[in-house]
mmCIF file of C-alpha atoms in Angstrom:
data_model
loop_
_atom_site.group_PDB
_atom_site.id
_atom_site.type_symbol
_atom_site.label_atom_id
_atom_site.label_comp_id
_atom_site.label_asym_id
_atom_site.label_seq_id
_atom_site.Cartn_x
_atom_site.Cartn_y
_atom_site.Cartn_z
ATOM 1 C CA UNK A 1158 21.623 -6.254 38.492
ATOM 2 C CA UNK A 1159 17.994 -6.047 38.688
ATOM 3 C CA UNK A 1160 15.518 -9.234 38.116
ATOM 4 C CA UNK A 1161 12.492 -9.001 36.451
ATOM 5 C CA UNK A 1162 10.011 -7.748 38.273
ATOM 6 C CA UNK A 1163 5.975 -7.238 38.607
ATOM 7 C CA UNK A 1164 4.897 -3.777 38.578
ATOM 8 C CA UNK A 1165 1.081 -2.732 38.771
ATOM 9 C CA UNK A 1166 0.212 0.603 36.833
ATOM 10 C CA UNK A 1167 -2.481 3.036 38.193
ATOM 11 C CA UNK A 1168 -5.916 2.172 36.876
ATOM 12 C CA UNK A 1169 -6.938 4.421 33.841
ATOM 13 C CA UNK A 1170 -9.742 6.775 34.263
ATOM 14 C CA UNK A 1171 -12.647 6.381 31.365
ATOM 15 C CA UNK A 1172 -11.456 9.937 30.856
ATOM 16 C CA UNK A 1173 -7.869 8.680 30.220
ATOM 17 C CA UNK A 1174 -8.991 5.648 27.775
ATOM 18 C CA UNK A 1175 -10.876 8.342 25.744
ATOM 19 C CA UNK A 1176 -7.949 10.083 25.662
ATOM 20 C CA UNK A 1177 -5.792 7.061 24.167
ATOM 21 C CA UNK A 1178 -8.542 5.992 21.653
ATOM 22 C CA UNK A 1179 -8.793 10.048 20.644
ATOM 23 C CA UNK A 1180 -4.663 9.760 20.336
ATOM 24 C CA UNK A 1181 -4.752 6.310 18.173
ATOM 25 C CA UNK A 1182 -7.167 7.655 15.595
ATOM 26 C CA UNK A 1183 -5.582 10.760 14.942
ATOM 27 C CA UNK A 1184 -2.550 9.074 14.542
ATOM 28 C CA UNK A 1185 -3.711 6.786 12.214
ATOM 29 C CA UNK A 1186 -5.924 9.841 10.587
ATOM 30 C CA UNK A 1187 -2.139 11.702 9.780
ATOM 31 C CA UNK A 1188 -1.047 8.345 8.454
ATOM 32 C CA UNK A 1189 -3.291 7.739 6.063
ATOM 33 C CA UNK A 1190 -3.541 11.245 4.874
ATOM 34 C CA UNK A 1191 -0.124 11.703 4.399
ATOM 35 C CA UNK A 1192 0.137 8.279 2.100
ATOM 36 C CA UNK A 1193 3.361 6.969 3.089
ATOM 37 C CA UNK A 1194 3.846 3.569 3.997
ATOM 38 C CA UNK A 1195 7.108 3.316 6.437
ATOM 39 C CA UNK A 1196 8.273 -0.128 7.387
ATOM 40 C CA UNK A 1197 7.544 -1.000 10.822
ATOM 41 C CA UNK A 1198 8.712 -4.138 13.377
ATOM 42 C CA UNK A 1199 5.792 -5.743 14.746
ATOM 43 C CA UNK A 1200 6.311 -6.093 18.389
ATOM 44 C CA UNK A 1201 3.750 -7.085 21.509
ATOM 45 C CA UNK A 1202 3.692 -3.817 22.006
ATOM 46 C CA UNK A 1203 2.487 -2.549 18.702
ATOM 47 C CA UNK A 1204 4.445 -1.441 15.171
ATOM 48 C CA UNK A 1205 7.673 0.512 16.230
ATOM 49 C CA UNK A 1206 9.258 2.181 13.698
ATOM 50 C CA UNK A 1207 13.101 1.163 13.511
ATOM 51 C CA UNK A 1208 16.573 1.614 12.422
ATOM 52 C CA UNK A 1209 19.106 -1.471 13.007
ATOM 53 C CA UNK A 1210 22.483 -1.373 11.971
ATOM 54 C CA UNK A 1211 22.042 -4.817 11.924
ATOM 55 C CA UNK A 1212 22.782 -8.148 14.487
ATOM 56 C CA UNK A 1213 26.537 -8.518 15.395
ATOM 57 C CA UNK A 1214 28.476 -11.995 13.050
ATOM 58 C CA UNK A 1215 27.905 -15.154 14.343
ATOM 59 C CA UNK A 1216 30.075 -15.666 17.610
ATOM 60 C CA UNK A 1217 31.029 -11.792 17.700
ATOM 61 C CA UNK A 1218 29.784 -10.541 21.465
ATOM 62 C CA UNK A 1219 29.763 -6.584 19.681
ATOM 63 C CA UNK A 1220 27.669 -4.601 22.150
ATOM 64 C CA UNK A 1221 23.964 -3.211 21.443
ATOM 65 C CA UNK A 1222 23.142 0.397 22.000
ATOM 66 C CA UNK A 1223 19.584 1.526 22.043
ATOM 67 C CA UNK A 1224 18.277 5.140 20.899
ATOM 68 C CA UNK A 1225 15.107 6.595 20.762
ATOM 69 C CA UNK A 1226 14.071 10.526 20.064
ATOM 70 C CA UNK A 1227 12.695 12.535 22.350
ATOM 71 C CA UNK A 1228 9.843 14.182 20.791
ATOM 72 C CA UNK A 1229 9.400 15.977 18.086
ATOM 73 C CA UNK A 1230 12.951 14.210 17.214
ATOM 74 C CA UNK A 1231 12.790 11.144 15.421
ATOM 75 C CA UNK A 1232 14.505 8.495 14.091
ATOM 76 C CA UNK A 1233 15.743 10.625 10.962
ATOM 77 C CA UNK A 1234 17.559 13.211 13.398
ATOM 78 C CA UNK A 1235 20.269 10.420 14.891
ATOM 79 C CA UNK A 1236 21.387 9.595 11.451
ATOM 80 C CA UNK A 1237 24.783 11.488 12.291
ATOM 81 C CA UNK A 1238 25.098 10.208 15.794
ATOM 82 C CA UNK A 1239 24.460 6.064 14.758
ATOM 83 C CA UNK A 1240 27.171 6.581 11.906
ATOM 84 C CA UNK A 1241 29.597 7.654 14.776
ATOM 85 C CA UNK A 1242 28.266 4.745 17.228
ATOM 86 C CA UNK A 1243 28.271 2.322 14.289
ATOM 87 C CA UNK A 1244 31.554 0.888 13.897
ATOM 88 C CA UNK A 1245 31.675 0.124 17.544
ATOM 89 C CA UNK A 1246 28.401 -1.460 18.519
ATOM 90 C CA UNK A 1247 25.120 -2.583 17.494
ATOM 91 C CA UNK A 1248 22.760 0.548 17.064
ATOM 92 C CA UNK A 1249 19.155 0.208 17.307
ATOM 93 C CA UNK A 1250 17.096 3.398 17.101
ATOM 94 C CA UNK A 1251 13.118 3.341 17.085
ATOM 95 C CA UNK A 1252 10.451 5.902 17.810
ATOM 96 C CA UNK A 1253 8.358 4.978 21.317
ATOM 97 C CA UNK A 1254 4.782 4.485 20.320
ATOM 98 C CA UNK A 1255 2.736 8.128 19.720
ATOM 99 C CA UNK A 1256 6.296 9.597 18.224
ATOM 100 C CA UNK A 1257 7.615 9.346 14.710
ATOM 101 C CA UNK A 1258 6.081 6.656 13.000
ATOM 102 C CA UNK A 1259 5.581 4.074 15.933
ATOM 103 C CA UNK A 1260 1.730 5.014 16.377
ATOM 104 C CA UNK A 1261 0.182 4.378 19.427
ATOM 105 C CA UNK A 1262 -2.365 1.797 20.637
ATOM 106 C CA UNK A 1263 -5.599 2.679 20.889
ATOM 107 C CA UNK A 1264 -5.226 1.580 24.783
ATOM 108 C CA UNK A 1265 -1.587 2.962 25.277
ATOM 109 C CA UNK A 1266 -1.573 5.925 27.629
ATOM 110 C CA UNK A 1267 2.380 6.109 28.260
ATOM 111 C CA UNK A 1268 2.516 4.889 31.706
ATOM 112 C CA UNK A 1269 5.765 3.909 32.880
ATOM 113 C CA UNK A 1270 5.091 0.431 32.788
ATOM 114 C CA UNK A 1271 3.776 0.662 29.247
ATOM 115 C CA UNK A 1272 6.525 2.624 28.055
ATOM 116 C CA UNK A 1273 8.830 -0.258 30.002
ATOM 117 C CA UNK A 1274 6.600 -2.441 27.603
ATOM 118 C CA UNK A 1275 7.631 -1.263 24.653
ATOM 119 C CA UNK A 1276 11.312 -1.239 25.403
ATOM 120 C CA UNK A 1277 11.095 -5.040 26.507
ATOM 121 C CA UNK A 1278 8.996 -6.156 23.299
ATOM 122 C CA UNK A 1279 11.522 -4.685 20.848
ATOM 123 C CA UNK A 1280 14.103 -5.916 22.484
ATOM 124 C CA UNK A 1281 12.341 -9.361 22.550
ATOM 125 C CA UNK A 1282 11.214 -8.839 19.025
ATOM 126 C CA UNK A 1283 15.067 -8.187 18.032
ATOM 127 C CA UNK A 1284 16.119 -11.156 19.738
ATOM 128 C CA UNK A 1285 18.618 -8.624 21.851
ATOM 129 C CA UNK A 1286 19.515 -10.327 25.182
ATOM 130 C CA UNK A 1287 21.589 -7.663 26.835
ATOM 131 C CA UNK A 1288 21.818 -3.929 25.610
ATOM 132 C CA UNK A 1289 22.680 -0.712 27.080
ATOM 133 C CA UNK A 1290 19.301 1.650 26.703
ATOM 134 C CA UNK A 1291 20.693 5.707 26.041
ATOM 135 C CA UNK A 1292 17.633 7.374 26.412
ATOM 136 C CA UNK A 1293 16.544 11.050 26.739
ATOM 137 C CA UNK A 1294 14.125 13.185 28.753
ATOM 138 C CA UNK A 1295 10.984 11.376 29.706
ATOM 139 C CA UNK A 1296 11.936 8.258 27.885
ATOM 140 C CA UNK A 1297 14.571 7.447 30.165
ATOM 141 C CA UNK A 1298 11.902 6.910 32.791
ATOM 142 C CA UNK A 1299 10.707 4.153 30.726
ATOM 143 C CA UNK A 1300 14.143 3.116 30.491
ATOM 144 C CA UNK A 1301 14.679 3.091 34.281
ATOM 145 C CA UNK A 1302 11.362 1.038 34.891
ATOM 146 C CA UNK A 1303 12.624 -1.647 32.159
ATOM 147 C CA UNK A 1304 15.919 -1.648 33.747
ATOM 148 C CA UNK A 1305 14.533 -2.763 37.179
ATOM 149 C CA UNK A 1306 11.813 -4.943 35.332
ATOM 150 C CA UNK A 1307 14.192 -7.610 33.160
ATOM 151 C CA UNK A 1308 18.181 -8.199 33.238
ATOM 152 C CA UNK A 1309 18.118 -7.823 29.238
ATOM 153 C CA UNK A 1310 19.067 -3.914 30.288
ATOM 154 C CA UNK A 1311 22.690 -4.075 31.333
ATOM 155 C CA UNK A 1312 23.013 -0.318 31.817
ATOM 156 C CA UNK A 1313 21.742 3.280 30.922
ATOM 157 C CA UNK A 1314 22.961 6.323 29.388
ATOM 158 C CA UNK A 1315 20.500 9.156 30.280
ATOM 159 C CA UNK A 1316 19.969 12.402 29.092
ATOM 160 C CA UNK A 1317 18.286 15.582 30.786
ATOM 161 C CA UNK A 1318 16.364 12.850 32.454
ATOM 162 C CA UNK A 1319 15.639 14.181 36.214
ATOM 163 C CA UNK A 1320 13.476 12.136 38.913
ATOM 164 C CA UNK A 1321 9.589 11.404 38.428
ATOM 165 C CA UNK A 1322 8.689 14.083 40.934
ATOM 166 C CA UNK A 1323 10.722 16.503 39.069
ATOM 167 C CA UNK A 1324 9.734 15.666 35.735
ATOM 168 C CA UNK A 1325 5.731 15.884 37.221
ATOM 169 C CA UNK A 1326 6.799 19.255 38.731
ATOM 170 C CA UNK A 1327 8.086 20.103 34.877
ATOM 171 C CA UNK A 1328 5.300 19.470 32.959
ATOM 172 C CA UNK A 1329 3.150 21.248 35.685
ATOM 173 C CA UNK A 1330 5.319 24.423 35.110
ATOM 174 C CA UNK A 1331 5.646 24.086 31.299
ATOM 175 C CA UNK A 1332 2.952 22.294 29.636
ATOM 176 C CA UNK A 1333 -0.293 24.525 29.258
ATOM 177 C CA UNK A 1334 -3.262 23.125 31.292
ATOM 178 C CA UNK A 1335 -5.651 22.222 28.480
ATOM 179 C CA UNK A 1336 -2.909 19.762 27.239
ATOM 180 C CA UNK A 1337 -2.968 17.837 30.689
ATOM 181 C CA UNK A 1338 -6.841 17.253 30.343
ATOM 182 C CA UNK A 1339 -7.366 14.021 28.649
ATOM 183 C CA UNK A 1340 -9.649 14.313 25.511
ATOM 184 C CA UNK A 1341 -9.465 18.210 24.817
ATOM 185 C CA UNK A 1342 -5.469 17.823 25.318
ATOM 186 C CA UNK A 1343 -5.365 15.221 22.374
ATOM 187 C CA UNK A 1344 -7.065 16.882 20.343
ATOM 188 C CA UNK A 1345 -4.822 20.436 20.562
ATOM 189 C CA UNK A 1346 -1.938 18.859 20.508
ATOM 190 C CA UNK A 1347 -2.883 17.161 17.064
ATOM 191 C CA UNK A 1348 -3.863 20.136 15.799
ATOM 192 C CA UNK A 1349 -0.839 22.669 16.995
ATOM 193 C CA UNK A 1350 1.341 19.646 16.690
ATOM 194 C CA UNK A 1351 3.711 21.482 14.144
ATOM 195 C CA UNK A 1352 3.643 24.789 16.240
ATOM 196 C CA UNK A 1353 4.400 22.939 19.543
ATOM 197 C CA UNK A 1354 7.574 21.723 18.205
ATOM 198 C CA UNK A 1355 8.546 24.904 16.698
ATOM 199 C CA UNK A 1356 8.267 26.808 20.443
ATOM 200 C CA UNK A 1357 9.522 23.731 22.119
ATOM 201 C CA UNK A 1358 12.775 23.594 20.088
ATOM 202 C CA UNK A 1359 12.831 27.739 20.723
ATOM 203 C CA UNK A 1360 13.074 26.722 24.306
ATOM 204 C CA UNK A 1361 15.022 23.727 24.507
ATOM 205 C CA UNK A 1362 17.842 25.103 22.902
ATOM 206 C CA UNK A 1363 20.370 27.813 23.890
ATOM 207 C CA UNK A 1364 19.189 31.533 23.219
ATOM 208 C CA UNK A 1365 20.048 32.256 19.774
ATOM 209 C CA UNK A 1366 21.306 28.703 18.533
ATOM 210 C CA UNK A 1367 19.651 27.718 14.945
ATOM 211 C CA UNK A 1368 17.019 25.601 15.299
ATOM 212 C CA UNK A 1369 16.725 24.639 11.301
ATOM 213 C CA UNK A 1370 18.718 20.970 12.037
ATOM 214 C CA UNK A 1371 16.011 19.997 14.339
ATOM 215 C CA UNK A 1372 13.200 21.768 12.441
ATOM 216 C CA UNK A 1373 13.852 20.204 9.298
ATOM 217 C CA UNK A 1374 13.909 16.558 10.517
ATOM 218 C CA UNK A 1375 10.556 17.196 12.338
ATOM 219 C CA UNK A 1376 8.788 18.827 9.403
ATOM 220 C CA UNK A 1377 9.628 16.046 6.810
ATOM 221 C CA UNK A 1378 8.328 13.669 9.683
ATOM 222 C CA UNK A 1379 4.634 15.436 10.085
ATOM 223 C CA UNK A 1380 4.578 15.693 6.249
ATOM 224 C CA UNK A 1381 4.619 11.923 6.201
ATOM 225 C CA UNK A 1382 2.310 11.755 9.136
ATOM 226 C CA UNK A 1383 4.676 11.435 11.554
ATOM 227 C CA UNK A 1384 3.257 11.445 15.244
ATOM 228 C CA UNK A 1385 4.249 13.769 18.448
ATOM 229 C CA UNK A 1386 1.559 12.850 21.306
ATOM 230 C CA UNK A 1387 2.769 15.374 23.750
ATOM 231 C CA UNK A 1388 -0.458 15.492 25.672
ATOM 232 C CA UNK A 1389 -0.716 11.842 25.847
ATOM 233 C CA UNK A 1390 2.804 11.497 27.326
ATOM 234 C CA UNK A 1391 2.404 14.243 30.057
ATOM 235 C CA UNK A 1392 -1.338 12.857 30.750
ATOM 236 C CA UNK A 1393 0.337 9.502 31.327
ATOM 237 C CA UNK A 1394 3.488 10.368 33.779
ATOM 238 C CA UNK A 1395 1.246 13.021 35.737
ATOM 239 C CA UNK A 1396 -0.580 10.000 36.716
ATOM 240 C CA UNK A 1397 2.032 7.912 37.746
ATOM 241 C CA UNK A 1398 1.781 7.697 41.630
ATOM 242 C CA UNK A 1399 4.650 4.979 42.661
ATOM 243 C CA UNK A 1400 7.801 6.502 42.352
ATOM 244 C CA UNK A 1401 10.713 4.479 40.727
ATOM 245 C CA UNK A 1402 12.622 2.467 43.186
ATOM 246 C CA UNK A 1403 16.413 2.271 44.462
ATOM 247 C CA UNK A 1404 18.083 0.330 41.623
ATOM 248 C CA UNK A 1405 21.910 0.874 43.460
ATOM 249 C CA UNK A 1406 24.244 -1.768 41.538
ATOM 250 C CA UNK A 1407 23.046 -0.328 37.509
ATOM 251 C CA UNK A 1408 25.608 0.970 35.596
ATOM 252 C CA UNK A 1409 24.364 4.461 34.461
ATOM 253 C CA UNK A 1410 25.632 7.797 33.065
ATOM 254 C CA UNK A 1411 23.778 11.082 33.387
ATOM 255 C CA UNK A 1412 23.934 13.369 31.026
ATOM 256 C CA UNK A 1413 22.612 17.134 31.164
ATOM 257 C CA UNK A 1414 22.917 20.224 29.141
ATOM 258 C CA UNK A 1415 23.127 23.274 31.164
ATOM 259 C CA UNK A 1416 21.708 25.688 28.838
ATOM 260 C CA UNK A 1417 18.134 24.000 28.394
ATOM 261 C CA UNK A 1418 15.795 26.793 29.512
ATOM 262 C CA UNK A 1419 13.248 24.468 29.815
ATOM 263 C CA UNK A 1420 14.407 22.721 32.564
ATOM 264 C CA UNK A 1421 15.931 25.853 34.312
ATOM 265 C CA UNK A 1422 14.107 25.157 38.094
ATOM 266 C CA UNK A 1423 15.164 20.910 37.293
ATOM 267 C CA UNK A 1424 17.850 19.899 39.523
ATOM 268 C CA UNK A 1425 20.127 17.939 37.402
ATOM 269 C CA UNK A 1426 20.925 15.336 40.065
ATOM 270 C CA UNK A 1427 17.769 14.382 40.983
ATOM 271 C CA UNK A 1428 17.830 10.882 39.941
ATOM 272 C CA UNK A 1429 21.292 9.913 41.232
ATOM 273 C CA UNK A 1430 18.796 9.143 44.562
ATOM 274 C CA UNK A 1431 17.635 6.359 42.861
ATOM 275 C CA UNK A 1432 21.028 5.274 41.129
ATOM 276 C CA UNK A 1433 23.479 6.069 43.762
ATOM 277 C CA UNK A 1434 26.501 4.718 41.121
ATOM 278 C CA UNK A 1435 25.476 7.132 38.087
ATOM 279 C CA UNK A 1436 28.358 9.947 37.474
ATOM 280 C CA UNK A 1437 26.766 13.578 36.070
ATOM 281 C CA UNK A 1438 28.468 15.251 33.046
ATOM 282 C CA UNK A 1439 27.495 18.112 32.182
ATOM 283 C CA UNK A 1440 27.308 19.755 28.375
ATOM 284 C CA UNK A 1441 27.827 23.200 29.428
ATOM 285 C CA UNK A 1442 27.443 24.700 25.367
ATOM 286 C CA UNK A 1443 24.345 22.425 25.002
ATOM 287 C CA UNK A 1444 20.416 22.950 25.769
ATOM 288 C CA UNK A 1445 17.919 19.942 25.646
ATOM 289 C CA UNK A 1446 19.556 17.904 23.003
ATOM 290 C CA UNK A 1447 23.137 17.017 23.533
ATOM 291 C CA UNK A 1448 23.256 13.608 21.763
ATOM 292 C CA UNK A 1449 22.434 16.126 18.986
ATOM 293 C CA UNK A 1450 23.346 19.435 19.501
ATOM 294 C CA UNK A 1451 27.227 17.611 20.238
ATOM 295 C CA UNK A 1452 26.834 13.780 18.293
ATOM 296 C CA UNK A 1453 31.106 13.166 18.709
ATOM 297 C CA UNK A 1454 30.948 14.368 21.995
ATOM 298 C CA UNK A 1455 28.536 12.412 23.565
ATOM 299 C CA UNK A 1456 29.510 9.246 21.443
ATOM 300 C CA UNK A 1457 32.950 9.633 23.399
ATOM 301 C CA UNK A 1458 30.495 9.703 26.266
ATOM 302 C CA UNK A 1459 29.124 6.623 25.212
ATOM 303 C CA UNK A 1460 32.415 4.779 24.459
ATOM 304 C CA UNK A 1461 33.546 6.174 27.875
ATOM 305 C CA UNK A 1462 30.687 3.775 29.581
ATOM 306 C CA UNK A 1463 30.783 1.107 27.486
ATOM 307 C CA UNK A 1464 34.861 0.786 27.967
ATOM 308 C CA UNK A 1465 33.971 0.642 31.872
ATOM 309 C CA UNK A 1466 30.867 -1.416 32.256
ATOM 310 C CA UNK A 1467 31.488 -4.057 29.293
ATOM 311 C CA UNK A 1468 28.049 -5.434 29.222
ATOM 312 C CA UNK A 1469 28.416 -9.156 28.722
ATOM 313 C CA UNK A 1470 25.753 -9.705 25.000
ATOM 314 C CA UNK A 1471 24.143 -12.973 24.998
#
């Protein structure tokens, strides 16, 4: 298992720090606008906005599961899939900072080790010693780096998450240009932030599979000025310049949806360089989203990793 570990991040640009400031007030702009005060943990990382089904009885060693959305999902869409979880482990879900209603610092710029940050601080903040992390796209990057930062990660469940290079040579295909320059790409994305997620759940998802599940969960979110810092996040792993290293002996499962037009030219198996021991399933019916597009499937997925790795819970 891996140690905890010293990382140094690339140094931020003034461009970039203009960028994060630009992100912050917006975010907090859409707040108070909307005029909706939603309960928040404070971490060392900043507020994260949280869902806990709640620390296991005294002397019970129940397993911890942690969620978080992949933007423009939140918190609200895994409603269905921590009811399923529930019964058998400790769920936490919580929206990474810039997403939902964790809003970002106003020197956050999603690097990896930030994002690793974040991870490590609610889990601190929680008082969870041991948890496995099932993350999704981008996030499970973050979830990777925290993994080979601090033992308190005993495995990881990831889903359509490919390498760094890959997921670099992603956004280069798929995210417009004036969204990768910091400043200018803040600033669209806050104002087309409702359109983006309509054409990115369009093209995550299967051709002609109902978007409305997704959609609704997102609008009620912006309505309540819910974040989705897509420029910030691409900005922030396009920058990234040491790749992830060989983390052999972590328990993972990769999961990846077949029909995801999105991520058409991304070789599924990408990552299994780094983590040699991870098995591939593939969701052949499902596009960006299966933890949501198929909630009892992949929580047999989940109880399928958990029954074989056992993570010991302090």
């Amino acid at each position: 298992m891996a140690t905890a570990t010293s990382w140094s991040a690339p140094a931020p640009g003034p461009a970039d720090m203009a960028g994060a400031r630009l992100d912050h007030l917006l975010a907090a702009l859409s707040h108070r606008l909307a005029g909706v005060r939603v309960q928040t943990l404070a971490t060392r990382a900043g507020p994260l906005h949280v869902a806990d089904t709640g620390a296991p009885a005294a002397g019970s060693s129940r397993p911890c599961i942690v969620l978080t959305p992949d933007g423009p999902n939140v918190v609200a869409h895994y409603a269905e899939l921590i009811g399923v979880l529930a019964p058998h482990y400790r769920v936490v879900c919580f929206d990474m900072p810039g997403f939902g209603h964790s809003l970002p610092g106003p020197r956050y710029r999603h690097s990896l080790d930030e994002g690793a940050d974040a991870v490590l601080a609610l889990l601190e903040a929680l008082d969870i010693w041991r948890a496995t992390l099932a993350f999704s796209c981008a996030n499970g990057l973050y979830a990777l780096r925290a993994a080979q930062r601090s033992p308190r990660v005993a495995g990881l469940i990831l889903t359509q998450t490919p390498s760094l290079p890959a997921m670099q040579a992603w956004a280069y295909r798929m995210i417009p240009r004036p969204l990768r320059v910091p400043v200018l790409g803040q600033a669209l994305a806050w104002m087309a932030r409702r359109k983006m997620a309509h054409l990115w759940y369009r093209s995550a998802l299967p051709p002609g599979r109902d978007a409305a599940f997704l959609q609704q969960a997102a609008s009620a979110s912006f309505a309540q000025g819910g974040c989705f810092c897509l420029a910030s996040v691409v900005q922030g792993l396009l920058k990234e310049d040491q790749l992830l290293q060989r983390t052999p002996n972590l328990p993972c499962t990769l999961v990846w949806g077949t029909q995801d037009r999105s991520h058409r030219a991304t070789p599924p198996d990408s990552l299994q360089q780094l983590l040699q021991q991870a098995e591939l399933i593939r969701f052949d019916d499902c596009g960006h989203f299966p933890d949501l597009e198929q909630p009892g499937r992949y929580a047999a997925v989940v109880l399928a990793h958990m029954s074989k790795h056992d993570p010991y819970q302090g």
